[in-house]
Coordinates of C-alpha atoms and ligand atoms in Angstrom, one line a residue:
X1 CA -21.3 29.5 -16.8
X2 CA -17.5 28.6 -17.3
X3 CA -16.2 29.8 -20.3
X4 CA -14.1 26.3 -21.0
X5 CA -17.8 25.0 -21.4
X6 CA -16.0 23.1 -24.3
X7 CA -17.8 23.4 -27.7
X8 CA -15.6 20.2 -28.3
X9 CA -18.1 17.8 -27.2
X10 CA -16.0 14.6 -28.3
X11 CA -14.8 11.8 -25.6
X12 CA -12.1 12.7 -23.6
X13 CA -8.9 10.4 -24.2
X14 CA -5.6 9.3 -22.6
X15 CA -4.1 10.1 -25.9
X16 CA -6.5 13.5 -25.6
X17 CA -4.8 14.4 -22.3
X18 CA -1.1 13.8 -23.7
X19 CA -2.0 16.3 -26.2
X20 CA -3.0 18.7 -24.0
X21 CA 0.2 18.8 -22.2
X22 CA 2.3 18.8 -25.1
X23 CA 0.2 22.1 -26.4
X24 CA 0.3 23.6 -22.9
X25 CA -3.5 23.1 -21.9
X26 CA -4.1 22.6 -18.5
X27 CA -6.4 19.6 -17.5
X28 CA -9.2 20.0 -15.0
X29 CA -10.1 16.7 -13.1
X30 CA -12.5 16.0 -10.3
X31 CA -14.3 13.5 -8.4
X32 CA -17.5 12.2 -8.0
X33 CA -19.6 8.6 -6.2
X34 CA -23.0 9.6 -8.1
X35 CA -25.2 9.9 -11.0
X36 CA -26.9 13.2 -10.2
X37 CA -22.9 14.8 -9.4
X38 CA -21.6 13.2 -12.4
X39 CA -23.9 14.8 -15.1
X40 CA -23.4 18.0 -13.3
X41 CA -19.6 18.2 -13.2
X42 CA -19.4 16.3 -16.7
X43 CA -22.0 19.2 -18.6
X44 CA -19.5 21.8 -16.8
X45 CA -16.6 20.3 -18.9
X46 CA -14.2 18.8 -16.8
X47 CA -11.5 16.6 -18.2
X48 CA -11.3 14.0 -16.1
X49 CA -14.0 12.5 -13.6
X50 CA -12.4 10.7 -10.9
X51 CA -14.2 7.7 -9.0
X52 CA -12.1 8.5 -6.2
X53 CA -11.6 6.1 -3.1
X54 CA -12.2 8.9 -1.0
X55 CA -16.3 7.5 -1.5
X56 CA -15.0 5.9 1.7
X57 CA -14.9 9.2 3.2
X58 CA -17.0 11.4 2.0
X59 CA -19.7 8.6 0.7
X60 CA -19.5 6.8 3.6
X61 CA -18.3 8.2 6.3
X62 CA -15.2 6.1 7.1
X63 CA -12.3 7.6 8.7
X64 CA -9.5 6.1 6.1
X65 CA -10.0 5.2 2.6
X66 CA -9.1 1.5 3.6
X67 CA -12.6 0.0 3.9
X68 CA -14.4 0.7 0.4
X69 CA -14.7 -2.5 -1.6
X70 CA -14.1 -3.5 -4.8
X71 CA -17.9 -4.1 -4.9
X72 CA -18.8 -0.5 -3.6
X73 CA -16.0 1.2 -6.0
X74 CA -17.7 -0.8 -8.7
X75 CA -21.3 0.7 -7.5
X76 CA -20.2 4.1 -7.6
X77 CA -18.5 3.8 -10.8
X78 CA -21.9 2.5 -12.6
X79 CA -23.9 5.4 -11.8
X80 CA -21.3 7.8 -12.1
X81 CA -20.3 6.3 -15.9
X82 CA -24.0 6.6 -16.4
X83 CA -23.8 10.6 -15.9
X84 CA -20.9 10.9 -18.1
X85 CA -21.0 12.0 -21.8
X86 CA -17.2 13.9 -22.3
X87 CA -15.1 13.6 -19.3
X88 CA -13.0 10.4 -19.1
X89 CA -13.9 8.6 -15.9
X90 CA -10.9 6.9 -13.7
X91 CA -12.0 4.5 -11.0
X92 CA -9.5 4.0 -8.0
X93 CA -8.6 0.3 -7.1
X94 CA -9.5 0.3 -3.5
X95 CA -7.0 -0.7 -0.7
X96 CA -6.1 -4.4 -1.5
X97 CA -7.4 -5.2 -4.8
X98 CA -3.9 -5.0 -6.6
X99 CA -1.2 -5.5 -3.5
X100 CA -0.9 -9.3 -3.4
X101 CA -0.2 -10.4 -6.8
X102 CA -0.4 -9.3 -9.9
X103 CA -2.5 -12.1 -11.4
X104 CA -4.8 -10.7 -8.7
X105 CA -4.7 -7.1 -9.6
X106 CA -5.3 -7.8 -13.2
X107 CA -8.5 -9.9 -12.2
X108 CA -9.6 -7.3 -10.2
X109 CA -8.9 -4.6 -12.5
X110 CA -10.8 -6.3 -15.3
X111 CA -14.0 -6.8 -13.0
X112 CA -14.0 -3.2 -12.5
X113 CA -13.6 -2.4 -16.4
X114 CA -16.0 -5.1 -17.6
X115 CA -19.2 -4.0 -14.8
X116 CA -18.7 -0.3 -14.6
X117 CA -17.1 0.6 -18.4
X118 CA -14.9 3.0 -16.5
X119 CA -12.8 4.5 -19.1
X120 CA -8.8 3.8 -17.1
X121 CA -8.3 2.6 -13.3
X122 CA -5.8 4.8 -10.6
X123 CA -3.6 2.6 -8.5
X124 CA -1.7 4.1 -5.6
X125 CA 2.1 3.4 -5.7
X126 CA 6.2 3.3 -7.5
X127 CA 7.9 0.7 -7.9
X128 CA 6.6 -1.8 -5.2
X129 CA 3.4 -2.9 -7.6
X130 CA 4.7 -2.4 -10.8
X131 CA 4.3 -5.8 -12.1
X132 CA 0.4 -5.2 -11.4
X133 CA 1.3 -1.9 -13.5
X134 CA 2.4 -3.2 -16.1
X135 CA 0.2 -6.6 -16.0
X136 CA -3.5 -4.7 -16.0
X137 CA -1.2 -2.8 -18.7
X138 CA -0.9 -5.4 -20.7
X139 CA -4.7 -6.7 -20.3
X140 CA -5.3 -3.3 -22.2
X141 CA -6.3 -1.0 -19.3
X142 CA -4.9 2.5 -19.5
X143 CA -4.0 3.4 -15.5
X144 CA -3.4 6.7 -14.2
X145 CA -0.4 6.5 -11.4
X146 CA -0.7 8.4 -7.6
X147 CA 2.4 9.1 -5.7
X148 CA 3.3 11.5 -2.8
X149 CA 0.6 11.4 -0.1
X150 CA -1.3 7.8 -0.8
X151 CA -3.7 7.8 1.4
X152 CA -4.4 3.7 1.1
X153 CA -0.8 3.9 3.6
X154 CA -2.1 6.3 6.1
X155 CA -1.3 3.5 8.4
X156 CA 2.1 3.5 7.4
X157 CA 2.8 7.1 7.2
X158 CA 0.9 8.3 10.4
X159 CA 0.2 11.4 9.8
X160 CA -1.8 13.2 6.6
X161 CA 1.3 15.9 6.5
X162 CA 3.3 16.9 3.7
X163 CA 5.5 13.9 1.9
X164 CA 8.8 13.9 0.1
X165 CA 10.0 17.0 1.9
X166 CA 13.3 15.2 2.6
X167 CA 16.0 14.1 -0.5
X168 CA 15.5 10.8 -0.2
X169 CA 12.2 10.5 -0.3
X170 CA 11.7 13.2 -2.9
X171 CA 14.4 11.3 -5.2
X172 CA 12.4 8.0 -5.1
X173 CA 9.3 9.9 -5.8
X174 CA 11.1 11.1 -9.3
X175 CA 12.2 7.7 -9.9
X176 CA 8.9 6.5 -8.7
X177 CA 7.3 8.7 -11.7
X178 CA 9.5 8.0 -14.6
X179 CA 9.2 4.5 -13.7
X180 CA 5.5 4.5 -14.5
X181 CA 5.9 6.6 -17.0
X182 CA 8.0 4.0 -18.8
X183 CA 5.9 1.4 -17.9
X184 CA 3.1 3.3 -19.8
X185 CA 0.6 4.7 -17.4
X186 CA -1.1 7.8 -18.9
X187 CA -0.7 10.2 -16.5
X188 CA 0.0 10.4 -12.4
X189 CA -1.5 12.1 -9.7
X190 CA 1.1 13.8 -7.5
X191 CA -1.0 14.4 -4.0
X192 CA 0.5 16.7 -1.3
X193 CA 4.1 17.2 -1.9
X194 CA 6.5 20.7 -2.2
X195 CA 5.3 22.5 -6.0
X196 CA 9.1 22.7 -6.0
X197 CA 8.8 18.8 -6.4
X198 CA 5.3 19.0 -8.6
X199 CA 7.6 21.2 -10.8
X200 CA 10.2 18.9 -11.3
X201 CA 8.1 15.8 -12.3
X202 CA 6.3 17.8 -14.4
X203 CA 8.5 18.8 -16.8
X204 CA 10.4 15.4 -16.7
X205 CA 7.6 13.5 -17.7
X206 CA 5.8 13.3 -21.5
X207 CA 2.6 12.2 -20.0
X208 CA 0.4 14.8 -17.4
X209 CA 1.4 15.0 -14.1
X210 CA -2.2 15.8 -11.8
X211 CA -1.8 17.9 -8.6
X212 CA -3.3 17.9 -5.5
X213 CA -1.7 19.9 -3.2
X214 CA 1.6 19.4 -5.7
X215 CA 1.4 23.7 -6.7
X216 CA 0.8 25.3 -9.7
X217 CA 3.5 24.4 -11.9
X218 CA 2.0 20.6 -12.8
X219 CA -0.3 19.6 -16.0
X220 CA -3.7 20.0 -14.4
X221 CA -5.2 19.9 -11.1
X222 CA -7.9 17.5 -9.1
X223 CA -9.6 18.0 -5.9
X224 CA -12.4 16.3 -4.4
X225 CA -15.8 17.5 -5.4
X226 CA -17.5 17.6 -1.8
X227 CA -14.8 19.6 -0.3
X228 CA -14.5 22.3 -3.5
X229 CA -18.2 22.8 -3.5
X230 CA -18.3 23.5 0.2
X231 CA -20.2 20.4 1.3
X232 CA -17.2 19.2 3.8
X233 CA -17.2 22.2 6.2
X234 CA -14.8 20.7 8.5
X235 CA -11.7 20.3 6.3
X236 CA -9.3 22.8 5.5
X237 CA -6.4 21.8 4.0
X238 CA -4.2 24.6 2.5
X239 CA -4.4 23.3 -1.0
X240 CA -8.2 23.7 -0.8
X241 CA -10.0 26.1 -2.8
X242 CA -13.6 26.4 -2.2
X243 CA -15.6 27.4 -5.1
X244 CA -19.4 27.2 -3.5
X245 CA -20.8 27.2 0.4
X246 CA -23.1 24.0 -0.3
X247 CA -23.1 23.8 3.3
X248 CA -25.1 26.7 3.9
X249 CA -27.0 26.2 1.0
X250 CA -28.3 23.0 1.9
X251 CA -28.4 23.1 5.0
X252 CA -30.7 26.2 5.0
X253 CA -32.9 24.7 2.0
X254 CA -34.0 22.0 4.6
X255 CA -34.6 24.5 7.6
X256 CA -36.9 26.3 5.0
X257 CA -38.6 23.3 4.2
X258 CA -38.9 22.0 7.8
X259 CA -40.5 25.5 8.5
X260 CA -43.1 25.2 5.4
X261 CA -43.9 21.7 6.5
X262 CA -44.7 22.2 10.2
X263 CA -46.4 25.6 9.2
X264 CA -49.0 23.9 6.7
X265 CA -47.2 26.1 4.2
X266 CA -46.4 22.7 1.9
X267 CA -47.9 21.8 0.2
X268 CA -50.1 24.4 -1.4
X269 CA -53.1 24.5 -3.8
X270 CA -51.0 24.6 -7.1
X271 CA -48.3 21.8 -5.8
X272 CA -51.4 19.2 -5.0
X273 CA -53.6 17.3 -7.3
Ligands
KIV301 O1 -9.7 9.3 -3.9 C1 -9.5 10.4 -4.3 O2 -10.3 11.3 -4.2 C2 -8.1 10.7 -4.8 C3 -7.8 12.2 -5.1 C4 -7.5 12.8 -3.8 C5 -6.8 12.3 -6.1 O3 -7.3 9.9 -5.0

């Protein structure tokens, strides 16, 4: 059992994770698409629980997080919201909910608050959809910002590699982040970029700075439940630390079961009525 089991049972806040970087505390975030997950993860005592987008992927087996709909985000944000006593949960705006205007994002974003009660959204994106920023901003919705590797512009980028490696892409990334940090987003998840960089942003900004893939030197750290607890065997990013082999586990749960079943094992006298 984790010894930051915390005995602090209260909600998890925006204004909670602020405080935690000002005294120094590291914040522990993670996904999760499901009820059953969701309990889990939250009676561990993460932070934060992200609805992540990735659902696409990992949920449903799409190859890019571009086809999950705001009806599907909203789906996996009900029955993971129902799991959750402690953690705050964030729900990603999927891949062209918030692009096109922002009297569109802010509808959006307030269907997805009002049907799942998700505690904040996560949009990916700087300066090119900051008047959606700051307009589901104004509507009252704290939003957590993602920049560096934002997988909704896979198409654009071409390749899942390392981003802001060059100056000018890594100077834009800083402007990027202090722009949504004036803007008043609560935090920003910095996905895939040099810790060098993850550094940087981190102790320029007031409000937590989230790595994935960003190094050590940032305000917490999220990664995506099904590939941390072993369940994706097939992905091996560098940034990924494995913490269980649910693979194996589950994997040779049902060949023991399949066995027990075809050799009239299951059920026996005491699991039968
Ligand atoms: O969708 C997701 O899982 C994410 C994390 C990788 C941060 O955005």
């Amino acid at each position: 059992m984790s010894k930051y089991l915390v005995e602090d049972t209260r909600k998890v806040t925006t204004h909670r994770l602020i405080e935690m970087k000002r005294k120094g505390e590291k914040i522990a975030m993670l996904t999760a698409y499901d009820y059953t997950i969701a309990s889990i993860i939250d009676g561990a005592g993460v932070d934060i629980i992200l609805v992540g987008d990735s659902a696409s992927n990992v949920m449903a087996g799409n190859v890019t997080t571009l086809p999950i709909t705001l009806d599907q985000m909203i789906y996996h944000s009900k029955s993971v919201v129902r799991g959750v006593k402690r953690a705050l949960v964030v729900t990603d705006m999927p891949f062209g909910t918030y692009q096109v205007n922002a009297d569109e994002a802010v509808k959006n974003a307030i269907r997805i608050m009002k049907e799942s009660h998700s505690d904040a959204l996560k949009l990916e994106g700087g300066e090119e959809i900051l008047p959606s920023i700051r307009k589901i901003l104004d509507a009252g919705i704290p939003i957590m910002g993602h920049l560096g590797l934002t997988p909704q512009s896979i198409n654009k980028f071409g390749t899942y590699t390392v981003r802001a490696k060059d100056e000018a892409e890594a100077a834009k990334l800083c402007r990027d982040a202090k722009l949504l940090e004036e803007a008043g987003c609560f935090a920003i998840v910095l996905e895939k970029i040099p810790a060098v960089l993850g550094a940087k942003v981190a102790s320029e900004l007031t409000i937590p700075v989230i790595g994935i893939g960003a190094g050590g030197d940032v305000d917490g750290q999220v990664l995506v439940s099904t590939d941390m607890l072993g369940m994706t065997a097939d992905f091996t990013p560098r940034f990924l630390r494995r913490y269980a082999d649910l693979h194996t586990v589950i994997s040779d749960a049902v060949g023991n079961y399949i066995c027990d079943v075809k050799e009239c094992d299951f059920p026996n006298e005491s699991e039968q009525y």
